[in-house]
Amino acid sequence: MRLRPLALAIALIAPFAANAQTAPAESAPATEASAPAEPTLATLETVVVTGIQPGPGLWQIRKGEHTLWVMATLSPLPKRMEWEPRELDALVARADRVLTSPGVDVDADIGFFGSLRLLPTALRARNNPDDKTLAEVLPSELYARWQAQKAIYMGRDRGVENRRPVFAAYQLMDEALGDLDLKRENIVWDRVERIAKRNDRDIVRVGVSIKVEDPRDALKEFERSAVDDVGCMESTLARLETDTANMVERANAWAVGDLQTLEELDFDSEIRACALALLGTDALKNRGFNDLPKRVVDEWVRVAEESLAGHATTVAVADYQVLTADDGLLAAMRGKGYTIIAPGEEPPADAVAEDQPAEASTNVEAVEPASN
């Protein structure tokens, strides 16, 4: 199954990874001496859309007079886009319940000061064991490709050379997205949650909960263990080498609601390979992270069925790939006999009309455009 990243799966082993990327660079490894000169960033023919955009329409999953409306998310999206989804705003404001994106809730029960004590271990865990560099752990051909892309998007950053491939790849893609005028943030859920809270709607957290009893031991075990993350690096480099124009085009297609283009520009996210590499480590498998993608999908389907059985109007948010994959969320619900109506598709003749979205002029409290 082509699953989008279950990025929270790495919460145990990299709780400070995002902040740690801005830490002072470490001493330079010897292999950096021969790094290629920094080339000029290629100009893409595809221009990122800006300004107010509607985004895509919503899928409908129906059971009798009950409807579950699903808004598909996408990452990355245009950085300077203002999103104005009036249909979605009105639906959320009057929904019986709102479902979060499916995810993972990791409970390590350590608190703020416990997190501070774990910080040194977490920072070490993002680096290769035995102080090895990327030049030492990656195949030579792959390392040459890494150097080429790093020169484009990161310049001569030296600290990243000590990272495990999975964390180096994530940092490289982050830098590339910034240069491409794109961003990772889930602006869909941010807006849906804001409207739901303002209108006192019932928000249901959907996902798998994992209790980690020994976070310090888990981090130490991960720090010592090998991670099969060469595939993660390869997938990341392949996307940057061949897919950046399509990446921008997909983001534009989502922004203007062009689902046909999104479908035609199918891709396999590099974060899937990276997440699976982390989930394959003993440190995570031994603590309940095994078979996590399937468990998250199964839990979403369970909550969706419960919502359709007991509520007339439910609004959900889900990743586009997880939603539309051949064995994804929509396929699972279709297999259980539910009616699926794609955005822009005419409902069956016997479908009820009572649950059509209200006009934008309904009493929905104004929501400011998403920050850019």
PDB file of C-alpha atoms in Angstrom, residues 10 14 23 25 28-29 37 65 90 103 108 160 163 171 184 228 241 255 270 299 318 332 340 349 351 362 367:
ATOM      1  CA  ILE A  10       9.519   8.973  14.573  1.00  0.00           C
ATOM      2  CA  ALA A  14      13.687  12.184  17.307  1.00  0.00           C
ATOM      3  CA  ALA A  23      22.145  23.634  16.291  1.00  0.00           C
ATOM      4  CA  ALA A  25      27.483  22.739  13.001  1.00  0.00           C
ATOM      5  CA  ALA A  28      33.942  19.197   9.422  1.00  0.00           C
ATOM      6  CA  PRO A  29      34.567  15.612   8.315  1.00  0.00           C
ATOM      7  CA  ALA A  37      31.380  23.865  -5.859  1.00  0.00           C
ATOM      8  CA  GLU A  65     -29.005  10.033   5.033  1.00  0.00           C
ATOM      9  CA  ALA A  90     -19.670  25.902   6.221  1.00  0.00           C
ATOM     10  CA  GLY A 103      -1.951   9.527  13.095  1.00  0.00           C
ATOM     11  CA  ALA A 108       6.332   8.664  26.908  1.00  0.00           C
ATOM     12  CA  VAL A 160      24.710  17.299   8.324  1.00  0.00           C
ATOM     13  CA  ARG A 163      23.603  12.555  10.401  1.00  0.00           C
ATOM     14  CA  GLN A 171      16.793  18.032   6.286  1.00  0.00           C
ATOM     15  CA  ARG A 184       5.106  20.984   4.487  1.00  0.00           C
ATOM     16  CA  ASP A 228      18.268   0.372   7.046  1.00  0.00           C
ATOM     17  CA  GLU A 241      16.638  14.818  -9.252  1.00  0.00           C
ATOM     18  CA  ALA A 255      -4.483  24.807  -4.697  1.00  0.00           C
ATOM     19  CA  GLU A 270      10.063   9.533  -0.129  1.00  0.00           C
ATOM     20  CA  GLU A 299      -8.523   2.660  13.143  1.00  0.00           C
ATOM     21  CA  ALA A 318      -6.919  12.690   5.345  1.00  0.00           C
ATOM     22  CA  ALA A 332     -11.832   0.198   2.272  1.00  0.00           C
ATOM     23  CA  ILE A 340     -18.405   7.050  -2.516  1.00  0.00           C
ATOM     24  CA  ALA A 349     -30.249   9.248  -8.316  1.00  0.00           C
ATOM     25  CA  ALA A 351     -29.039   9.798  -2.864  1.00  0.00           C
ATOM     26  CA  THR A 362     -24.504  30.810   6.539  1.00  0.00           C
ATOM     27  CA  VAL A 367     -11.818  32.696   9.696  1.00  0.00           C
TER      28      VAL A 367
END
